[in-house]
Amino acid sequence: MKRDIGDLALFGGRAAFLHPLTSHRPNTFDRSRLFDRLNWALDNQWLSNGGPLAREFEDRVAELAGVRNCVATCNATVALQLLLHAADLSGEVIMPSLTFAATPHAARWLGLEPVFCDIDPVTGCVDPALVAGAVTERTSAIVGVHLWGRPCAVAPLEKIAADHGIPVFFDAAHAIGCTTGGRAIGGFGTAEVFSFHATKVVSAFEGGAIVTDDDQFADRVRALHNFGKGLTTVSQAGGTNGKMSEAAAAMGLTSLDTFGDTVRHNRANYDAYRDELAGVDGVTFFAFDLHENNNFQYVIVEIDEETAGLNRDVLLDVLHAENVLALRPIGSPACHQLEPYRSGRLPHLPHTERLVARVVSLPSGTTVNREEIRRICSIIRFAVSHGAGVTARHRQG
Ligand code: T4K
């Protein structure tokens, strides 16, 4: 059927092309395995506090990350707080602004000051040269973020940290199952943090983990996530409750059971989007390095207004009106553009600000299929091919 601009629901109000909502919904995995594990936990009457399911989950995450230690937590935000607390930091922590608010919030919660650095526009991750320039006598740590599952420049960041005698941590919330230089994410820096939130590629409903090869650091974090039990020195005292429940571990294990299938599905979605949008002016993919392992969780495209004839926000409005819940991805707006950070000293982050205004996260995950991707891409192709007209209509409201 031939369409014109008026057919887009946003502009003509016509419902003919409205379809059921397509969005990035959580993966739900094999229910019977989940219920078996939950029944087992209930029969066993061990429901939290480092139970057998949480221990098994830790072992399997450690194996996937290629590290000796994993401490499972109730979520990744608490995991970030725990590792910053365990490192006994003060003053400033350098990190990218292009991340989810949890990264700076974890530092701020502990009275530390996040210092935001700009990104390398190609990788979207923090630029190590700028990190090196931002180190002062008040800097007590660096936190790199593997944004949207693309590993950040781990080796340069580790070198800067070593040169200054400070720790470097990695927020790997998006990056379980990914590698860089053939090495699994999880084993870099002093420690890394994964998120197992419902929206993540491995889900525990809510959950997180700290992974590390530093045995002493792992012991400290393990004690701190259980009210500080067993700690003796004053600086380490004062733990919290960051434990993972057995119900969360049951979900996490069930999600890990089919991790390979989930990644294959995500990869097929990514390839389908690339096929469907090949040659569309002004739409470029934030690509994965196919020489490495990736979890393909987020399909991110960048919209160049000049070439596409419409900007990211107009395209999002068109997609939403057509019942496609594409999103401004995590990190958009960037953290320095959000309270409480934007009221402070505003950093100059031109690459971050340019990228966050141009990116779209397209629906993916195991609930999204090829047919939906075809439909989403036909809307994008249509919007771009009528870019100027679509923008003019959008301005008219
Ligand atoms: N570091 C980074 C780089 C992170 O991205 C995150 C979290 C963290 C650290 C901290 O991890 P956790 O402490 O959460 O373990 C969501 C998640 O809550 C958060 O885990 C995630 N990153 C962040 C990027 O996204 P919101 O507030 O944007 O979620 P919300 O409610 O807007 O949901 C996103 C979409 O998913 C919506 O379209 C609704 C849909 N959805 C969501 C849930 C929970 C569903 O369809 N079903 C659901 O059950 O934070």
CSV table of C-alpha atoms and ligand atoms in Angstrom, one decimal:
chain,number,residue,atom,x,y,z
A,1,MET,CA,0.0,0.0,0.0
A,2,LYS,CA,1.4,3.4,-0.9
A,3,ARG,CA,1.7,5.8,2.0
A,4,ASP,CA,2.1,9.6,2.1
A,5,ILE,CA,3.1,11.8,5.0
A,6,GLY,CA,-0.5,12.2,6.2
A,7,ASP,CA,-0.7,8.5,6.8
A,8,LEU,CA,1.7,8.8,9.7
A,9,ALA,CA,-0.5,8.7,12.8
A,10,LEU,CA,1.3,11.6,14.4
A,11,PHE,CA,0.5,13.9,11.6
A,12,GLY,CA,-2.8,12.8,10.1
A,13,GLY,CA,-4.3,11.2,13.2
A,14,ARG,CA,-5.3,8.2,11.0
A,15,ALA,CA,-5.2,4.9,12.8
A,16,ALA,CA,-4.9,2.7,9.7
A,17,PHE,CA,-1.2,2.1,10.4
A,18,LEU,CA,-1.3,1.7,14.1
A,19,HIS,CA,0.0,-1.7,15.3
A,20,PRO,CA,0.4,-3.3,18.7
A,21,LEU,CA,3.2,-1.6,20.8
A,22,THR,CA,6.7,-2.8,19.9
A,23,SER,CA,9.2,-2.0,22.6
A,24,HIS,CA,12.3,-3.4,24.3
A,25,ARG,CA,10.5,-5.6,26.8
A,26,PRO,CA,12.3,-7.8,29.4
A,27,ASN,CA,13.4,-11.3,28.4
A,28,THR,CA,11.4,-13.8,30.4
A,29,PHE,CA,13.2,-17.1,29.9
A,30,ASP,CA,12.0,-20.6,30.8
A,31,ARG,CA,9.3,-20.3,33.4
A,32,SER,CA,9.2,-24.0,34.4
A,33,ARG,CA,12.9,-23.9,35.2
A,34,LEU,CA,12.4,-20.7,37.2
A,35,PHE,CA,9.4,-22.2,39.1
A,36,ASP,CA,11.4,-25.4,39.8
A,37,ARG,CA,14.2,-23.3,41.4
A,38,LEU,CA,11.7,-21.2,43.4
A,39,ASN,CA,10.0,-24.4,44.6
A,40,TRP,CA,13.4,-25.9,45.5
A,41,ALA,CA,14.3,-22.7,47.6
A,42,LEU,CA,10.9,-22.8,49.3
A,43,ASP,CA,11.2,-26.5,50.1
A,44,ASN,CA,14.7,-25.9,51.3
A,45,GLN,CA,13.6,-23.0,53.4
A,46,TRP,CA,16.7,-21.0,52.6
A,47,LEU,CA,15.6,-17.7,51.0
A,48,SER,CA,18.5,-15.2,51.3
A,49,ASN,CA,21.8,-14.4,53.0
A,50,GLY,CA,24.2,-16.2,50.6
A,51,GLY,CA,22.0,-19.2,50.0
A,52,PRO,CA,22.8,-22.0,47.6
A,53,LEU,CA,21.2,-20.4,44.6
A,54,ALA,CA,23.0,-17.1,45.1
A,55,ARG,CA,26.3,-19.0,45.5
A,56,GLU,CA,25.7,-21.0,42.3
A,57,PHE,CA,24.8,-17.8,40.5
A,58,GLU,CA,28.1,-16.2,41.7
A,59,ASP,CA,30.1,-19.2,40.5
A,60,ARG,CA,28.5,-19.0,37.0
A,61,VAL,CA,28.9,-15.3,36.7
A,62,ALA,CA,32.6,-15.6,37.8
A,63,GLU,CA,33.1,-18.3,35.2
A,64,LEU,CA,31.5,-16.2,32.4
A,65,ALA,CA,33.6,-13.2,33.4
A,66,GLY,CA,36.8,-15.3,33.8
A,67,VAL,CA,37.5,-14.1,37.3
A,68,ARG,CA,38.1,-15.8,40.7
A,69,ASN,CA,35.5,-13.8,42.7
A,70,CYS,CA,31.9,-12.7,42.3
A,71,VAL,CA,29.8,-11.1,45.0
A,72,ALA,CA,26.1,-11.1,44.0
A,73,THR,CA,24.1,-8.0,45.1
A,74,CYS,CA,20.6,-6.7,45.2
A,75,ASN,CA,21.3,-4.4,42.3
A,76,ALA,CA,24.2,-2.8,40.5
A,77,THR,CA,23.7,0.7,42.1
A,78,VAL,CA,24.4,-0.8,45.5
A,79,ALA,CA,27.3,-2.8,44.0
A,80,LEU,CA,28.9,0.4,42.8
A,81,GLN,CA,28.4,2.0,46.2
A,82,LEU,CA,29.9,-1.1,47.8
A,83,LEU,CA,33.1,-1.1,45.7
A,84,LEU,CA,33.7,2.7,46.1
A,85,HIS,CA,33.1,2.3,49.8
A,86,ALA,CA,35.4,-0.7,50.0
A,87,ALA,CA,38.2,1.2,48.3
A,88,ASP,CA,38.0,3.9,51.1
A,89,LEU,CA,37.9,6.8,48.7
A,90,SER,CA,37.6,10.6,49.3
A,91,GLY,CA,37.5,13.7,47.1
A,92,GLU,CA,36.9,13.2,43.4
A,93,VAL,CA,36.1,10.3,41.1
A,94,ILE,CA,36.6,10.7,37.4
A,95,MET,CA,34.0,9.2,35.1
A,96,PRO,CA,32.1,9.8,31.9
A,97,SER,CA,28.9,11.8,31.9
A,98,LEU,CA,27.6,9.6,29.2
A,99,THR,CA,26.2,6.8,31.5
A,100,PHE,CA,23.1,6.0,33.5
A,101,ALA,CA,22.7,8.2,36.6
A,102,ALA,CA,23.5,5.3,38.8
A,103,THR,CA,27.2,5.7,38.1
A,104,PRO,CA,27.6,9.3,39.5
A,105,HIS,CA,24.8,8.8,42.0
A,106,ALA,CA,26.7,5.9,43.6
A,107,ALA,CA,29.8,8.2,44.1
A,108,ARG,CA,27.7,11.1,45.3
A,109,TRP,CA,25.8,8.9,47.8
A,110,LEU,CA,29.2,8.3,49.5
A,111,GLY,CA,30.1,12.0,49.6
A,112,LEU,CA,32.5,11.7,46.6
A,113,GLU,CA,32.5,14.3,43.8
A,114,PRO,CA,32.0,12.9,40.3
A,115,VAL,CA,34.2,14.7,37.8
A,116,PHE,CA,32.8,14.2,34.3
A,117,CYS,CA,35.1,13.7,31.3
A,118,ASP,CA,34.2,13.8,27.6
A,119,ILE,CA,34.0,10.7,25.4
A,120,ASP,CA,35.8,9.5,22.4
A,121,PRO,CA,33.1,10.1,19.7
A,122,VAL,CA,33.8,6.9,17.9
A,123,THR,CA,33.4,4.5,20.9
A,124,GLY,CA,31.0,6.6,23.0
A,125,CYS,CA,33.2,5.7,26.0
A,126,VAL,CA,35.3,8.0,28.1
A,127,ASP,CA,38.4,9.4,26.4
A,128,PRO,CA,41.5,8.3,28.3
A,129,ALA,CA,43.6,11.3,27.2
A,130,LEU,CA,41.0,13.6,28.8
A,131,VAL,CA,40.9,11.4,31.9
A,132,ALA,CA,44.7,11.8,32.3
A,133,GLY,CA,44.3,15.6,32.0
A,134,ALA,CA,41.6,15.6,34.7
A,135,VAL,CA,43.6,13.9,37.4
A,136,THR,CA,44.3,16.2,40.3
A,137,GLU,CA,45.6,15.7,43.9
A,138,ARG,CA,41.9,15.3,44.9
A,139,THR,CA,41.3,12.4,42.5
A,140,SER,CA,40.9,9.1,44.4
A,141,ALA,CA,39.6,6.8,41.6
A,142,ILE,CA,38.6,6.4,38.0
A,143,VAL,CA,35.4,4.7,36.9
A,144,GLY,CA,35.1,3.6,33.2
A,145,VAL,CA,31.8,2.6,31.7
A,146,HIS,CA,31.3,0.0,29.0
A,147,LEU,CA,28.5,2.0,27.4
A,148,TRP,CA,25.8,0.0,25.6
A,149,GLY,CA,28.1,-3.1,25.8
A,150,ARG,CA,31.0,-1.5,24.0
A,151,PRO,CA,34.1,-2.0,26.2
A,152,CYS,CA,35.9,1.2,27.1
A,153,ALA,CA,39.6,1.7,26.7
A,154,VAL,CA,40.5,-0.5,29.6
A,155,ALA,CA,44.3,-0.7,29.2
A,156,PRO,CA,44.9,3.1,28.9
A,157,LEU,CA,42.7,3.7,31.9
A,158,GLU,CA,44.5,1.0,33.9
A,159,LYS,CA,47.8,2.7,33.1
A,160,ILE,CA,46.6,6.2,34.1
A,161,ALA,CA,45.3,4.7,37.4
A,162,ALA,CA,48.6,2.8,38.0
A,163,ASP,CA,50.7,6.0,37.2
A,164,HIS,CA,48.8,7.9,39.9
A,165,GLY,CA,48.5,5.0,42.4
A,166,ILE,CA,44.7,5.1,42.4
A,167,PRO,CA,42.2,2.3,41.6
A,168,VAL,CA,40.2,2.1,38.4
A,169,PHE,CA,36.8,0.4,38.4
A,170,PHE,CA,34.5,-0.4,35.5
A,171,ASP,CA,30.7,-0.1,35.4
A,172,ALA,CA,30.0,-3.1,33.2
A,173,ALA,CA,26.2,-2.9,33.8
A,174,HIS,CA,25.6,-3.4,30.0
A,175,ALA,CA,28.6,-5.7,29.2
A,176,ILE,CA,28.2,-9.2,30.6
A,177,GLY,CA,29.4,-11.7,28.0
A,178,CYS,CA,31.5,-9.2,26.1
A,179,THR,CA,35.2,-9.3,25.5
A,180,THR,CA,37.9,-6.8,24.6
A,181,GLY,CA,41.2,-7.9,23.1
A,182,GLY,CA,39.8,-11.4,23.5
A,183,ARG,CA,39.5,-11.1,27.3
A,184,ALA,CA,36.2,-11.2,29.1
A,185,ILE,CA,34.8,-8.0,30.6
A,186,GLY,CA,34.8,-8.5,34.4
A,187,GLY,CA,38.6,-9.0,34.9
A,188,PHE,CA,39.7,-5.4,34.4
A,189,GLY,CA,40.7,-2.8,36.9
A,190,THR,CA,40.3,-3.5,40.6
A,191,ALA,CA,36.8,-4.7,40.1
A,192,GLU,CA,33.8,-4.4,37.7
A,193,VAL,CA,30.1,-4.3,38.3
A,194,PHE,CA,27.3,-6.1,36.3
A,195,SER,CA,23.6,-5.2,36.4
A,196,PHE,CA,21.0,-7.9,36.3
A,197,HIS,CA,18.0,-5.6,36.3
A,198,ALA,CA,14.9,-6.9,34.5
A,199,THR,CA,15.8,-4.9,31.4
A,200,LYS,CA,19.2,-6.4,31.1
A,201,VAL,CA,20.5,-9.3,28.9
A,202,VAL,CA,20.8,-11.4,32.1
A,203,SER,CA,18.0,-10.6,34.5
A,204,ALA,CA,17.5,-11.5,38.1
A,205,PHE,CA,14.4,-9.2,38.3
A,206,GLU,CA,16.7,-6.9,40.3
A,207,GLY,CA,20.4,-7.8,40.8
A,208,GLY,CA,24.0,-6.9,40.4
A,209,ALA,CA,27.4,-8.3,41.0
A,210,ILE,CA,30.9,-7.2,41.8
A,211,VAL,CA,33.6,-9.3,40.0
A,212,THR,CA,37.3,-9.2,40.7
A,213,ASP,CA,40.5,-11.1,40.8
A,214,ASP,CA,41.6,-9.3,43.9
A,215,ASP,CA,40.8,-11.8,46.7
A,216,GLN,CA,41.2,-9.3,49.6
A,217,PHE,CA,39.0,-6.8,47.9
A,218,ALA,CA,36.3,-9.5,47.3
A,219,ASP,CA,36.4,-10.4,51.0
A,220,ARG,CA,35.9,-6.8,52.0
A,221,VAL,CA,33.0,-6.3,49.6
A,222,ARG,CA,31.4,-9.6,50.7
A,223,ALA,CA,31.5,-8.5,54.3
A,224,LEU,CA,30.3,-5.0,53.5
A,225,HIS,CA,27.3,-6.3,51.6
A,226,ASN,CA,26.3,-8.2,54.7
A,227,PHE,CA,26.2,-5.4,57.3
A,228,GLY,CA,30.0,-5.4,57.5
A,229,LYS,CA,30.0,-8.7,59.5
A,230,GLY,CA,33.6,-9.8,60.1
A,231,LEU,CA,35.3,-6.5,59.5
A,232,THR,CA,37.5,-5.2,62.2
A,233,THR,CA,39.1,-1.9,61.1
A,234,VAL,CA,37.4,1.4,61.6
A,235,SER,CA,37.7,2.5,58.0
A,236,GLN,CA,36.0,-0.6,56.8
A,237,ALA,CA,33.2,-0.6,59.4
A,238,GLY,CA,29.7,0.2,58.5
A,239,GLY,CA,28.3,-2.2,56.0
A,240,THR,CA,25.0,-2.3,54.3
A,241,ASN,CA,22.4,-4.9,53.2
A,242,GLY,CA,23.3,-5.5,49.5
A,243,LYS,CA,22.6,-9.2,49.4
A,244,MET,CA,20.9,-11.0,46.5
A,245,SER,CA,17.9,-13.1,47.5
A,246,GLU,CA,17.4,-16.7,46.4
A,247,ALA,CA,14.4,-15.6,44.3
A,248,ALA,CA,16.6,-13.2,42.4
A,249,ALA,CA,19.3,-15.8,42.0
A,250,ALA,CA,16.7,-18.3,40.7
A,251,MET,CA,15.8,-15.9,38.0
A,252,GLY,CA,19.4,-15.0,37.3
A,253,LEU,CA,20.4,-18.7,36.9
A,254,THR,CA,17.4,-19.4,34.7
A,255,SER,CA,18.4,-16.4,32.6
A,256,LEU,CA,22.0,-17.7,32.4
A,257,ASP,CA,20.7,-21.1,31.2
A,258,THR,CA,19.7,-19.6,27.9
A,259,PHE,CA,22.2,-16.8,27.7
A,260,GLY,CA,23.7,-18.1,24.5
A,261,ASP,CA,20.2,-18.2,22.8
A,262,THR,CA,19.4,-14.7,24.0
A,263,VAL,CA,22.7,-13.4,22.5
A,264,ARG,CA,22.0,-15.2,19.3
A,265,HIS,CA,18.5,-13.7,19.1
A,266,ASN,CA,19.9,-10.2,19.9
A,267,ARG,CA,22.6,-10.7,17.2
A,268,ALA,CA,19.9,-11.7,14.6
A,269,ASN,CA,17.9,-8.6,15.5
A,270,TYR,CA,21.0,-6.4,15.1
A,271,ASP,CA,21.8,-8.0,11.7
A,272,ALA,CA,18.1,-7.6,10.6
A,273,TYR,CA,18.2,-3.9,11.5
A,274,ARG,CA,21.5,-3.4,9.6
A,275,ASP,CA,20.0,-5.1,6.5
A,276,GLU,CA,16.8,-3.2,6.6
A,277,LEU,CA,18.4,0.2,7.2
A,278,ALA,CA,21.4,-0.3,4.9
A,279,GLY,CA,21.8,2.8,2.7
A,280,VAL,CA,19.2,4.9,4.6
A,281,ASP,CA,20.6,8.5,4.5
A,282,GLY,CA,21.6,9.9,7.8
A,283,VAL,CA,21.1,6.7,9.9
A,284,THR,CA,24.3,5.1,11.0
A,285,PHE,CA,24.8,2.2,13.4
A,286,PHE,CA,26.8,2.5,16.6
A,287,ALA,CA,28.6,-0.7,15.5
A,288,PHE,CA,29.8,-3.7,17.5
A,289,ASP,CA,33.3,-5.0,16.9
A,290,LEU,CA,32.5,-8.3,15.4
A,291,HIS,CA,36.0,-9.7,16.2
A,292,GLU,CA,35.0,-9.7,19.9
A,293,ASN,CA,32.2,-11.3,21.8
A,294,ASN,CA,29.2,-9.0,22.2
A,295,ASN,CA,25.8,-9.4,23.9
A,296,PHE,CA,24.1,-7.2,21.2
A,297,GLN,CA,21.7,-6.0,23.9
A,298,TYR,CA,21.3,-2.5,22.6
A,299,VAL,CA,20.8,-1.6,19.0
A,300,ILE,CA,21.8,2.1,18.8
A,301,VAL,CA,21.6,4.3,15.7
A,302,GLU,CA,22.8,7.8,15.3
A,303,ILE,CA,20.6,10.3,13.3
A,304,ASP,CA,22.4,13.0,11.3
A,305,GLU,CA,19.7,15.7,10.8
A,306,GLU,CA,21.4,17.3,7.8
A,307,THR,CA,21.4,14.1,5.8
A,308,ALA,CA,18.3,12.5,7.2
A,309,GLY,CA,16.2,15.7,6.9
A,310,LEU,CA,14.8,15.1,10.4
A,311,ASN,CA,16.4,15.0,13.8
A,312,ARG,CA,16.4,12.3,16.5
A,313,ASP,CA,13.5,13.8,18.4
A,314,VAL,CA,11.2,14.1,15.4
A,315,LEU,CA,12.0,10.5,14.4
A,316,LEU,CA,11.2,9.3,18.0
A,317,ASP,CA,7.9,11.1,17.9
A,318,VAL,CA,7.1,9.5,14.6
A,319,LEU,CA,8.0,6.0,15.9
A,320,HIS,CA,6.0,6.6,19.1
A,321,ALA,CA,3.0,7.7,17.1
A,322,GLU,CA,3.3,4.5,15.1
A,323,ASN,CA,3.3,2.5,18.4
A,324,VAL,CA,7.0,1.8,18.4
A,325,LEU,CA,8.6,2.5,21.7
A,326,ALA,CA,12.1,3.4,20.5
A,327,LEU,CA,13.9,5.3,23.2
A,328,ARG,CA,16.5,7.9,23.9
A,329,PRO,CA,19.1,5.5,25.2
A,330,ILE,CA,20.7,5.3,28.6
A,331,GLY,CA,22.9,8.3,29.0
A,332,SER,CA,20.6,10.6,27.0
A,333,PRO,CA,20.4,13.2,28.5
A,334,ALA,CA,23.9,12.8,29.9
A,335,CYS,CA,24.5,13.0,33.6
A,336,HIS,CA,26.0,16.5,33.7
A,337,GLN,CA,22.7,17.7,32.1
A,338,LEU,CA,20.7,16.2,35.0
A,339,GLU,CA,20.1,17.3,38.5
A,340,PRO,CA,21.9,17.4,40.9
A,341,TYR,CA,24.9,17.8,38.6
A,342,ARG,CA,23.8,20.5,36.2
A,343,SER,CA,23.4,23.0,39.0
A,344,GLY,CA,27.2,22.7,39.7
A,345,ARG,CA,30.2,23.7,37.8
A,346,LEU,CA,29.3,22.8,34.2
A,347,PRO,CA,31.9,20.9,32.3
A,348,HIS,CA,32.6,21.4,28.6
A,349,LEU,CA,31.7,18.0,27.0
A,350,PRO,CA,31.0,18.7,23.3
A,351,HIS,CA,31.3,15.1,22.1
A,352,THR,CA,29.0,13.9,24.8
A,353,GLU,CA,26.4,16.6,24.1
A,354,ARG,CA,26.5,16.0,20.4
A,355,LEU,CA,26.1,12.3,20.7
A,356,VAL,CA,23.3,12.2,23.3
A,357,ALA,CA,21.2,14.5,21.0
A,358,ARG,CA,21.5,12.1,18.0
A,359,VAL,CA,21.1,8.6,19.3
A,360,VAL,CA,18.1,6.3,19.3
A,361,SER,CA,17.8,2.9,21.0
A,362,LEU,CA,15.7,0.6,18.8
A,363,PRO,CA,13.6,-2.2,20.3
A,364,SER,CA,15.4,-5.5,20.6
A,365,GLY,CA,15.6,-8.5,22.9
A,366,THR,CA,13.9,-11.9,22.7
A,367,THR,CA,10.4,-10.4,22.6
A,368,VAL,CA,11.1,-8.5,19.3
A,369,ASN,CA,11.0,-10.5,16.0
A,370,ARG,CA,12.1,-10.0,12.4
A,371,GLU,CA,8.6,-9.0,11.3
A,372,GLU,CA,8.5,-6.2,13.9
A,373,ILE,CA,11.9,-5.1,12.9
A,374,ARG,CA,10.8,-4.9,9.2
A,375,ARG,CA,7.9,-2.7,10.2
A,376,ILE,CA,10.0,-0.5,12.4
A,377,CYS,CA,12.5,0.0,9.6
A,378,SER,CA,9.8,0.7,7.0
A,379,ILE,CA,8.6,3.6,9.3
A,380,ILE,CA,12.2,4.9,9.6
A,381,ARG,CA,12.8,4.6,5.9
A,382,PHE,CA,9.5,6.4,5.2
A,383,ALA,CA,10.2,9.1,7.7
A,384,VAL,CA,13.7,9.7,6.4
A,385,SER,CA,12.6,9.7,2.7
A,386,HIS,CA,10.0,12.4,3.6
A,387,GLY,CA,12.4,14.1,6.1
A,388,ALA,CA,11.8,17.7,5.2
A,389,GLY,CA,8.0,17.3,5.0
A,390,VAL,CA,7.8,15.3,8.2
A,391,THR,CA,9.8,18.0,10.0
A,392,ALA,CA,7.6,20.7,8.7
A,393,ARG,CA,4.5,18.9,9.8
A,394,HIS,CA,6.0,18.3,13.2
A,395,ARG,CA,6.7,22.0,13.6
A,396,GLN,CA,3.0,22.7,12.8
A,397,GLY,CA,2.2,20.3,15.7
B,1,T4K,N1,25.2,1.6,35.4
B,1,T4K,C1,24.6,1.7,34.2
B,1,T4K,C2,25.5,2.1,33.1
B,1,T4K,C3,23.2,1.3,34.1
B,1,T4K,O1,22.7,1.4,32.9
B,1,T4K,C4,22.5,1.0,35.2
B,1,T4K,C5,21.1,0.7,35.1
B,1,T4K,C6,23.2,0.9,36.4
B,1,T4K,C7,24.5,1.2,36.5
B,1,T4K,C8,22.4,0.5,37.7
B,1,T4K,O2,21.9,-0.8,37.6
B,1,T4K,P1,20.7,-1.3,38.6
B,1,T4K,O3,21.0,-0.7,39.9
B,1,T4K,O4,19.4,-0.9,38.0
B,1,T4K,O5,20.9,-2.8,38.6
B,1,T4K,C9,16.3,1.2,33.8
B,1,T4K,C10,16.8,0.2,34.8
B,1,T4K,O6,16.1,0.3,36.0
B,1,T4K,C11,18.3,0.3,35.0
B,1,T4K,O7,18.7,-1.0,35.5
B,1,T4K,C12,19.1,0.5,33.8
B,1,T4K,N2,20.5,0.7,34.0
B,1,T4K,C13,18.5,1.7,33.1
B,1,T4K,C14,19.2,2.0,31.9
B,1,T4K,O8,17.1,1.5,32.7
B,1,T4K,P2,14.7,3.2,33.9
B,1,T4K,O9,14.3,4.1,35.0
B,1,T4K,O10,15.1,3.9,32.6
B,1,T4K,O11,13.6,2.1,33.5
B,1,T4K,P3,12.2,2.2,33.0
B,1,T4K,O12,11.2,2.0,34.0
B,1,T4K,O13,12.0,3.5,32.2
B,1,T4K,O14,12.1,1.0,31.9
B,1,T4K,C15,12.8,1.0,30.7
B,1,T4K,C16,11.9,0.4,29.7
B,1,T4K,O15,11.6,-1.0,30.0
B,1,T4K,C17,10.5,1.0,29.6
B,1,T4K,O16,10.1,1.0,28.2
B,1,T4K,C18,9.6,0.1,30.3
B,1,T4K,C19,10.2,-1.3,30.1
B,1,T4K,N3,10.0,-2.2,31.2
B,1,T4K,C20,10.7,-2.0,32.3
B,1,T4K,C21,10.6,-2.9,33.4
B,1,T4K,C22,11.3,-2.7,34.7
B,1,T4K,C23,9.2,-3.3,31.0
B,1,T4K,O17,8.6,-3.4,29.9
B,1,T4K,N4,9.0,-4.2,32.0
B,1,T4K,C24,9.7,-4.1,33.2
B,1,T4K,O18,9.6,-4.9,34.1
B,1,T4K,O19,15.9,2.4,34.4
